[in-house]
Amino acid sequence: MGGRTSAAAAAVAAIALVSRGALATTLEPHADVRGADVTAAEVRSAGGAWRSVAWDDLDGTRLDPGPYEVRVHLDATGDAAGVLAPHCAGRQRVVLDGREVAAAVGPVAVPLAPGKHELALAVTVSKYERRIACSGAPRQGALVRTQEGLGELAFASPYGPKGGGRAVVYVPPGHDLGKPSPLLVGVHPWNGSMWTYAAYAQLLREARTRDLVLLMPSGLGNSLYVADAEDEVMRALDAVGSVVAVDPRAVSIWGASMGGAGATTIGFHHPDRFAGVVSFFGDSKYDVTSYVRSILPDDPSAHLVNALDVVDNARNLPVWLVHGEDDATSPIRQSEMLAQAMGALGYDVRFDRVPRMGHAGALVARFLPGVVGFAAGARVPAAPKRVTYRSVRSWDTEAYGVHLVRSSPSGDAFVDVERGADSVHVRRAQGLRALVLDRGALGTPPDRPPPIVVDGGSALEARWAEAAP
């Protein structure tokens, strides 16, 4: 995920770089429109009358679930040779002058002949959104091909049959691909896809303002971000750094519902990869008698993904929880438990309880500008003085240069290690055969590592890694 040394190198790399094997990682240029937004629109429900509306008011207007149409009127003159139909949640069809346009998911750039035209979008409003949510207003102007805006990243993944190997990336207009920048990773909700958050204009608008890149990977369906889906997210994170320079200390992760739980799960399993975590109404400890039982049949299965069970790992990881008090899908108790556990440990947690709101996309949209601002300023600590890390899976063995050598592939392993004035202390350890520290871990001098003291008289082997030749 390293940055490029020059814009020219990044531009070349952005066309095709090999990542994780023979398949090239690509962020191919896509069709787009450079011009002005169309701000005046009309909307109607199925069989209803058209009414005028400002486009920007659409996603703030609460609607009953069901089918709707939105249309705008266009006048193609001069350089206005095309129109961009935005990506919208539940968009079914894009129709130009009564003719349906081939409308793949995502924004659709449509050429315009000179003259007047009507662009209509057929949208199904869900119970979750209860609004017409789109990536932005239709835009009329010159047709171009670019890597800016919303595009698709392709990369090597063993989960292709499940929808892996592709992710949505948002590159702000004018962004320097060779300059390492903050990255915000969005993991989608239940019944969502990698395109779900691309319909949130507030997210894209604030990312554009702050020149922040967005990555929206696939969760491989309704996965609860168990092992394969978590690995897919991390693969997408590695891949995007091959085509867009990313500051590895400025990567944050967020999500809503299943994605909110996934953001905490993934963030807590890899705390040194993320500068911050934001969870909207996500479960922190799954009830295996509920809808999750087909994926997590028992408590040991849930233990592998419960954020509450690895809360120790968030010592150096700021967390922001947002939950509606009227949420009947994921009760607010789920966020309360996580906030209380983090608070009891003295960790950095913010908890926003939102009255008169439930499990809703509108709640997410309200907070998204703040989430982007949070991610723009968050940084992974270069060398935290103290690291606590709980491993609930055999392959989770390292954070911040602290490596766990487990006694057994099953069960939990845990360590609490802290740098003192003249030595490093292993405060507590569980399920470990040995502990190995990278040179320089915990902010120690790489060339003069201090002695490691195992408190409590344990026979645990604790040592520094061999110096690099």
Coordinates of C-alpha atoms in Angstrom, one line a residue:
M1 CA 0.0 0.0 0.0
G2 CA 3.0 2.2 -0.4
G3 CA 2.9 5.6 -2.2
R4 CA 4.3 6.4 -5.6
T5 CA 7.4 8.7 -5.9
S6 CA 5.9 10.8 -8.7
A7 CA 2.7 11.6 -10.5
A8 CA 4.0 10.1 -13.7
A9 CA 4.8 6.8 -12.0
A10 CA 1.4 6.7 -10.5
A11 CA -0.3 7.4 -13.8
V12 CA 1.5 4.5 -15.4
A13 CA 0.8 2.3 -12.4
A14 CA -2.9 3.2 -12.5
I15 CA -3.4 1.6 -15.8
A16 CA -2.2 -1.9 -14.8
L17 CA -0.1 -3.3 -12.0
V18 CA 0.3 -6.9 -11.0
S19 CA -1.0 -7.6 -7.5
R20 CA -1.1 -10.9 -5.7
G21 CA -0.4 -13.0 -8.7
A22 CA -0.8 -12.9 -12.5
L23 CA -4.0 -10.9 -12.6
A24 CA -3.4 -7.2 -13.1
T25 CA -4.8 -4.6 -10.6
T26 CA -6.5 -2.0 -12.7
L27 CA -8.5 1.2 -12.3
E28 CA -9.6 1.6 -15.9
P29 CA -10.7 5.0 -17.2
H30 CA -14.5 5.2 -17.5
A31 CA -17.0 7.4 -19.4
D32 CA -17.9 10.6 -17.5
V33 CA -19.3 14.1 -18.2
R34 CA -17.5 17.4 -17.4
G35 CA -20.0 20.2 -17.0
A36 CA -22.8 21.6 -14.8
D37 CA -25.3 19.9 -12.6
V38 CA -28.9 19.9 -13.5
T39 CA -30.6 21.2 -10.4
A40 CA -34.3 21.4 -11.4
A41 CA -36.2 18.1 -11.5
E42 CA -39.6 16.5 -11.3
V43 CA -40.7 13.5 -9.3
R44 CA -43.7 11.2 -9.0
S45 CA -44.8 8.0 -7.4
A46 CA -46.2 5.2 -9.5
G47 CA -49.3 6.5 -11.3
G48 CA -49.0 9.9 -9.6
A49 CA -48.7 13.4 -10.9
W50 CA -45.4 15.0 -11.5
R51 CA -44.3 17.7 -9.0
S52 CA -41.3 20.0 -9.3
V53 CA -38.4 19.6 -6.8
A54 CA -34.9 20.8 -6.4
W55 CA -32.6 17.8 -7.0
D56 CA -30.7 18.4 -3.8
D57 CA -34.0 18.1 -1.8
L58 CA -34.7 14.6 -3.1
D59 CA -32.5 12.7 -0.6
G60 CA -33.8 14.8 2.3
T61 CA -37.5 14.1 1.6
R62 CA -39.0 11.1 3.4
L63 CA -40.9 8.8 1.1
D64 CA -43.1 5.7 1.4
P65 CA -41.3 2.6 0.0
G66 CA -42.2 1.8 -3.6
P67 CA -41.5 2.8 -7.2
Y68 CA -40.8 6.4 -8.2
E69 CA -39.7 8.3 -11.3
V70 CA -37.4 11.3 -11.4
R71 CA -36.9 13.3 -14.6
V72 CA -34.9 16.3 -15.8
H73 CA -35.1 18.4 -19.0
L74 CA -32.0 19.0 -21.0
D75 CA -31.0 21.4 -23.8
A76 CA -27.9 20.1 -25.7
T77 CA -26.1 23.0 -27.3
G78 CA -22.4 23.7 -27.8
D79 CA -20.2 21.5 -25.6
A80 CA -23.2 19.9 -23.8
A81 CA -22.8 16.7 -25.8
G82 CA -23.6 14.3 -23.0
V83 CA -25.4 13.7 -19.7
L84 CA -24.3 11.7 -16.7
A85 CA -27.2 9.8 -15.1
P86 CA -26.2 9.4 -11.4
H87 CA -26.0 6.1 -9.5
C88 CA -29.0 5.8 -7.3
A89 CA -30.1 3.4 -4.6
G90 CA -32.7 1.1 -6.2
R91 CA -32.2 2.5 -9.6
Q92 CA -34.0 0.2 -12.1
R93 CA -33.9 2.0 -15.5
V94 CA -32.4 5.1 -17.2
V95 CA -34.6 6.4 -20.0
L96 CA -33.7 9.1 -22.5
D97 CA -36.5 10.5 -24.6
G98 CA -38.6 7.5 -24.0
R99 CA -35.9 5.0 -24.9
E100 CA -34.3 2.9 -22.2
V101 CA -30.5 3.2 -22.0
A102 CA -28.3 0.2 -21.2
A103 CA -28.0 1.0 -17.5
A104 CA -25.4 -1.0 -15.7
V105 CA -25.0 -0.3 -12.0
G106 CA -23.2 3.0 -11.3
P107 CA -23.2 6.3 -13.2
V108 CA -24.1 6.1 -16.9
A109 CA -22.8 8.6 -19.4
V110 CA -25.2 9.1 -22.3
P111 CA -24.4 11.0 -25.6
L112 CA -26.8 13.7 -26.5
A113 CA -27.7 14.9 -30.0
P114 CA -28.3 18.7 -30.4
G115 CA -31.7 19.7 -29.2
K116 CA -34.0 19.2 -26.2
H117 CA -34.2 16.0 -24.2
E118 CA -35.8 14.3 -21.2
L119 CA -33.8 12.1 -18.9
A120 CA -35.8 9.9 -16.5
L121 CA -34.7 7.5 -13.8
A122 CA -36.9 4.8 -12.4
V123 CA -36.1 4.2 -8.8
T124 CA -37.4 1.8 -6.2
V125 CA -37.3 3.3 -2.7
S126 CA -36.6 0.8 0.0
K127 CA -37.8 0.6 3.6
Y128 CA -34.2 1.2 4.6
E129 CA -33.6 4.4 2.6
R130 CA -37.2 5.9 2.5
R131 CA -35.7 8.6 0.2
I132 CA -34.3 8.9 -3.3
A133 CA -30.6 8.6 -2.7
C134 CA -28.2 9.3 -5.5
S135 CA -24.5 10.0 -6.1
G136 CA -25.3 13.5 -7.2
A137 CA -27.4 15.4 -9.7
P138 CA -27.4 14.6 -13.4
R139 CA -24.6 16.5 -15.0
Q140 CA -24.6 17.8 -18.6
G141 CA -21.5 18.7 -20.5
A142 CA -18.6 17.3 -22.5
L143 CA -18.1 13.5 -22.6
V144 CA -14.7 12.4 -21.3
R145 CA -12.8 9.3 -20.2
T146 CA -11.2 9.5 -16.8
Q147 CA -10.2 7.7 -13.7
E148 CA -11.7 10.4 -11.6
G149 CA -15.2 10.0 -10.0
L150 CA -16.7 6.6 -9.4
G151 CA -14.9 3.8 -11.1
E152 CA -14.3 0.1 -10.6
L153 CA -11.1 -1.5 -9.3
A154 CA -10.2 -5.0 -10.5
F155 CA -7.7 -7.1 -8.7
A156 CA -6.8 -10.7 -8.0
S157 CA -9.0 -12.5 -5.6
P158 CA -9.9 -16.2 -4.9
Y159 CA -13.5 -15.1 -4.2
G160 CA -14.4 -14.1 -7.7
P161 CA -17.3 -16.6 -7.9
K162 CA -18.8 -14.8 -4.8
G163 CA -18.4 -11.4 -6.3
G164 CA -14.9 -10.7 -5.2
G165 CA -12.0 -9.2 -7.1
R166 CA -13.8 -5.9 -7.8
A167 CA -14.4 -2.8 -5.7
V168 CA -15.8 0.7 -6.2
V169 CA -13.2 3.6 -5.9
Y170 CA -14.0 7.3 -5.8
V171 CA -11.2 9.5 -6.9
P172 CA -11.9 13.2 -6.3
P173 CA -11.7 15.5 -9.4
G174 CA -8.2 16.9 -9.8
H175 CA -6.7 14.4 -7.3
D176 CA -3.0 13.7 -7.7
L177 CA -2.7 9.9 -8.1
G178 CA 1.0 10.1 -7.1
K179 CA 0.5 12.0 -3.8
P180 CA -0.2 9.7 -0.8
S181 CA -3.6 10.7 0.6
P182 CA -6.0 9.5 3.2
L183 CA -8.3 6.6 2.3
L184 CA -11.8 5.8 3.7
V185 CA -12.9 2.2 3.3
G186 CA -16.7 1.6 3.4
V187 CA -18.0 -1.9 4.1
H188 CA -21.6 -2.4 2.9
P189 CA -24.7 -3.5 4.8
W190 CA -26.8 -6.6 4.6
N191 CA -28.5 -6.9 1.2
G192 CA -26.1 -4.2 0.0
S193 CA -23.2 -4.3 -2.5
M194 CA -20.0 -2.5 -3.3
W195 CA -22.2 0.2 -4.9
T196 CA -24.4 0.9 -1.9
Y197 CA -22.5 3.9 -0.5
A198 CA -21.9 5.3 -4.0
A199 CA -25.5 6.5 -3.8
Y200 CA -24.7 8.8 -0.8
A201 CA -24.1 12.3 -2.2
Q202 CA -23.0 13.6 1.2
L203 CA -20.1 11.1 1.2
L204 CA -18.9 11.9 -2.2
R205 CA -19.3 15.7 -1.8
E206 CA -17.2 15.8 1.4
A207 CA -14.6 13.4 0.0
R208 CA -14.3 15.8 -3.0
T209 CA -14.0 18.8 -0.7
R210 CA -11.3 17.2 1.4
D211 CA -9.5 15.4 -1.6
L212 CA -10.0 12.0 0.1
V213 CA -10.1 8.7 -1.8
L214 CA -12.9 6.3 -1.1
L215 CA -12.7 2.5 -1.4
M216 CA -16.0 0.4 -1.3
P217 CA -15.2 -3.3 -1.5
S218 CA -17.5 -6.3 -1.9
G219 CA -18.6 -8.1 1.3
L220 CA -19.3 -11.2 -0.8
G221 CA -23.0 -10.9 -0.1
N222 CA -24.6 -11.3 3.3
S223 CA -21.5 -12.5 4.9
L224 CA -21.3 -10.8 8.3
Y225 CA -17.7 -10.2 7.2
V226 CA -16.5 -13.6 8.3
A227 CA -13.1 -14.8 7.3
D228 CA -13.4 -14.8 3.5
A229 CA -15.2 -11.4 3.4
E230 CA -12.7 -9.9 5.8
D231 CA -9.9 -11.2 3.6
E232 CA -11.6 -9.7 0.5
V233 CA -11.7 -6.3 2.2
M234 CA -8.0 -6.5 3.1
R235 CA -7.1 -7.6 -0.5
A236 CA -9.0 -4.6 -1.9
L237 CA -7.2 -2.4 0.5
D238 CA -3.8 -3.7 -0.7
A239 CA -4.9 -3.5 -4.3
V240 CA -6.0 0.1 -4.3
G241 CA -2.6 1.2 -3.1
S242 CA -1.2 -0.2 -6.3
V243 CA -3.1 2.2 -8.5
V244 CA -3.7 5.3 -6.2
A245 CA -1.0 6.5 -3.8
V246 CA -2.3 6.0 -0.2
D247 CA -0.9 7.2 3.1
P248 CA -0.8 3.9 5.0
R249 CA -1.1 5.7 8.3
A250 CA -4.3 7.5 7.1
V251 CA -6.6 4.6 6.3
S252 CA -10.0 4.5 8.2
I253 CA -12.9 2.1 7.9
W254 CA -16.7 2.6 8.3
G255 CA -19.9 0.9 7.7
A256 CA -23.6 0.7 8.5
S257 CA -25.6 -2.3 9.9
M258 CA -23.8 -5.4 8.8
G259 CA -21.1 -3.0 7.6
G260 CA -21.0 -1.3 10.9
A261 CA -20.3 -4.6 12.7
G262 CA -17.9 -5.5 9.9
A263 CA -16.0 -2.2 10.3
T264 CA -15.4 -2.9 14.0
T265 CA -14.6 -6.6 13.4
I266 CA -12.0 -5.9 10.6
G267 CA -10.6 -2.8 12.4
F268 CA -10.1 -4.6 15.7
H269 CA -8.5 -7.7 14.0
H270 CA -6.1 -5.3 12.2
P271 CA -5.8 -2.3 14.5
D272 CA -2.4 -1.2 13.1
R273 CA -3.9 -1.0 9.6
F274 CA -6.5 1.6 10.4
A275 CA -6.4 5.1 11.9
G276 CA -10.1 5.1 13.0
V277 CA -13.3 3.1 12.9
V278 CA -16.9 4.3 12.5
S279 CA -19.9 2.0 13.0
F280 CA -23.5 2.9 12.4
F281 CA -25.9 0.6 14.3
G282 CA -23.7 -2.5 14.0
D283 CA -23.9 -5.5 16.2
S284 CA -21.0 -5.9 18.6
K285 CA -21.9 -9.3 19.9
Y286 CA -24.1 -11.5 17.7
D287 CA -27.1 -13.4 19.0
V288 CA -26.7 -16.8 17.3
T289 CA -30.4 -17.6 17.8
S290 CA -31.3 -14.7 15.4
Y291 CA -31.1 -14.3 11.7
V292 CA -27.3 -14.9 11.8
R293 CA -27.5 -18.6 12.7
S294 CA -27.1 -19.7 9.1
I295 CA -23.7 -18.1 9.1
L296 CA -22.8 -18.2 12.8
P297 CA -24.4 -21.4 14.1
D298 CA -23.0 -21.2 17.6
D299 CA -21.2 -19.0 20.0
P300 CA -17.7 -20.2 19.1
S301 CA -18.4 -19.2 15.5
A302 CA -19.6 -15.8 16.6
H303 CA -16.6 -15.3 18.9
L304 CA -14.4 -15.1 15.7
V305 CA -16.2 -12.0 14.5
N306 CA -17.7 -10.4 17.7
A307 CA -16.1 -6.9 18.1
L308 CA -16.8 -7.0 21.8
D309 CA -14.7 -10.1 22.2
V310 CA -11.6 -8.3 20.8
V311 CA -12.2 -4.9 22.3
D312 CA -8.7 -5.1 23.9
N313 CA -7.2 -4.5 20.4
A314 CA -8.7 -1.0 20.2
R315 CA -6.2 0.6 22.7
N316 CA -4.7 2.8 20.0
L317 CA -7.7 2.9 17.6
P318 CA -10.3 5.7 17.9
V319 CA -13.8 4.4 17.4
W320 CA -17.0 6.4 16.7
L321 CA -20.4 4.7 17.2
V322 CA -23.7 6.1 15.9
H323 CA -27.0 4.4 16.8
G324 CA -30.7 5.4 16.6
E325 CA -32.5 5.0 19.9
D326 CA -35.6 3.6 18.0
D327 CA -33.6 0.9 16.1
A328 CA -35.7 -2.3 16.1
T329 CA -33.3 -4.2 13.8
S330 CA -30.1 -3.8 15.8
P331 CA -31.0 -2.6 19.3
I332 CA -29.0 0.3 20.6
R333 CA -27.7 -2.0 23.4
Q334 CA -25.3 -3.4 20.8
S335 CA -23.4 0.0 20.6
E336 CA -23.9 0.6 24.3
M337 CA -22.0 -2.6 25.2
L338 CA -19.1 -1.7 23.0
A339 CA -19.0 1.9 24.2
Q340 CA -19.1 0.8 27.8
A341 CA -16.3 -1.8 27.3
M342 CA -14.1 0.7 25.6
G343 CA -14.8 3.4 28.2
A344 CA -14.0 1.0 31.0
L345 CA -10.6 0.4 29.4
G346 CA -9.9 4.1 29.0
Y347 CA -10.0 3.8 25.2
D348 CA -10.9 6.6 22.7
V349 CA -14.6 6.1 21.9
R350 CA -17.3 8.5 20.8
F351 CA -21.0 7.4 21.0
D352 CA -23.8 9.3 19.4
R353 CA -27.3 8.2 20.5
V354 CA -29.8 9.6 18.0
P355 CA -33.3 10.1 19.3
R356 CA -36.4 9.3 17.1
M357 CA -34.2 7.5 14.5
G358 CA -34.0 3.8 13.7
H359 CA -32.2 1.5 11.3
A360 CA -32.1 4.0 8.3
G361 CA -30.0 5.2 5.5
A362 CA -31.1 8.8 6.3
L363 CA -29.3 8.5 9.7
V364 CA -26.1 7.5 7.9
A365 CA -26.4 10.3 5.4
R366 CA -26.7 12.9 8.3
F367 CA -23.4 12.0 9.8
L368 CA -21.3 11.2 6.7
P369 CA -19.7 14.6 6.3
G370 CA -18.4 14.3 9.9
V371 CA -17.2 10.7 9.2
V372 CA -15.1 12.0 6.2
G373 CA -13.7 14.8 8.3
F374 CA -12.8 12.3 11.0
A375 CA -11.0 10.1 8.5
A376 CA -9.2 13.0 6.9
G377 CA -7.5 13.8 10.2
A378 CA -7.0 10.4 11.7
R379 CA -3.5 8.7 11.7
V380 CA -2.2 5.4 12.9
P381 CA 0.2 6.0 15.7
A382 CA 3.8 5.5 14.5
A383 CA 5.0 3.6 17.6
P384 CA 2.4 3.2 20.4
K385 CA 4.0 2.8 23.8
R386 CA 1.6 0.1 24.8
V387 CA 0.0 -2.7 22.8
T388 CA -2.8 -5.1 23.8
Y389 CA -3.8 -7.7 21.3
R390 CA -6.2 -10.6 21.5
S391 CA -6.0 -13.2 18.8
V392 CA -9.2 -15.3 18.4
R393 CA -8.1 -17.0 15.1
S394 CA -4.9 -18.8 14.4
W395 CA -3.9 -16.4 11.6
D396 CA -4.2 -13.2 13.7
T397 CA -0.8 -13.1 15.2
E398 CA 0.7 -9.6 14.8
A399 CA 0.0 -5.9 15.5
Y400 CA 2.3 -2.9 15.7
G401 CA 5.4 -5.1 15.4
V402 CA 4.3 -7.4 18.3
H403 CA 4.2 -11.0 17.1
L404 CA 2.4 -13.7 19.0
V405 CA 3.6 -17.3 18.7
R406 CA 0.5 -19.2 19.8
S407 CA 0.6 -22.3 22.0
S408 CA -2.3 -23.8 20.0
P409 CA -4.1 -22.9 16.7
S410 CA -7.4 -22.9 18.6
G411 CA -8.6 -20.8 21.6
D412 CA -7.6 -17.2 22.4
A413 CA -4.1 -15.8 22.6
F414 CA -3.5 -12.5 24.3
V415 CA -0.7 -10.1 25.2
D416 CA -0.3 -6.8 27.0
V417 CA 3.1 -5.3 26.4
E418 CA 4.4 -1.9 27.4
R419 CA 7.6 0.1 27.0
G420 CA 9.0 1.4 30.3
A421 CA 11.8 3.8 31.0
D422 CA 14.6 1.3 30.5
S423 CA 12.9 -2.0 29.6
V424 CA 9.9 -3.5 27.9
H425 CA 7.4 -5.2 30.2
V426 CA 5.0 -8.1 29.2
R427 CA 2.2 -7.2 31.6
R428 CA 0.1 -10.2 30.8
A429 CA 0.1 -13.1 28.3
Q430 CA -2.2 -15.9 27.6
G431 CA -2.1 -18.9 25.1
L432 CA 1.4 -18.0 24.0
R433 CA 4.5 -20.1 23.5
A434 CA 6.7 -17.1 22.6
L435 CA 6.6 -13.4 21.9
V436 CA 8.7 -11.7 19.3
L437 CA 9.1 -7.9 18.9
D438 CA 10.3 -6.1 15.8
R439 CA 13.3 -3.9 16.2
G440 CA 11.9 -0.4 17.0
A441 CA 8.5 -1.7 18.2
L442 CA 6.8 0.3 20.9
G443 CA 9.1 3.2 20.0
T444 CA 12.3 1.5 21.3
P445 CA 15.7 2.3 19.6
P446 CA 16.1 -0.2 16.7
D447 CA 19.8 -0.4 17.2
R448 CA 19.7 -0.7 21.0
P449 CA 16.7 -2.8 22.0
P450 CA 16.1 -2.7 25.8
P451 CA 15.7 -5.9 27.9
I452 CA 12.2 -7.5 27.9
V453 CA 10.9 -8.3 31.3
V454 CA 8.0 -10.8 31.7
D455 CA 6.1 -9.7 34.8
G456 CA 4.8 -12.3 37.2
G457 CA 7.6 -14.7 36.8
S458 CA 6.1 -16.5 33.7
A459 CA 8.4 -18.7 31.7
L460 CA 7.2 -17.2 28.4
E461 CA 10.0 -16.7 25.9
A462 CA 10.1 -13.1 24.9
R463 CA 12.7 -11.8 22.5
W464 CA 13.6 -9.2 19.9
A465 CA 13.6 -10.2 16.2
E466 CA 17.0 -10.6 14.6
A467 CA 18.5 -7.4 13.3
A468 CA 18.2 -7.0 9.5
P469 CA 21.5 -7.9 7.8

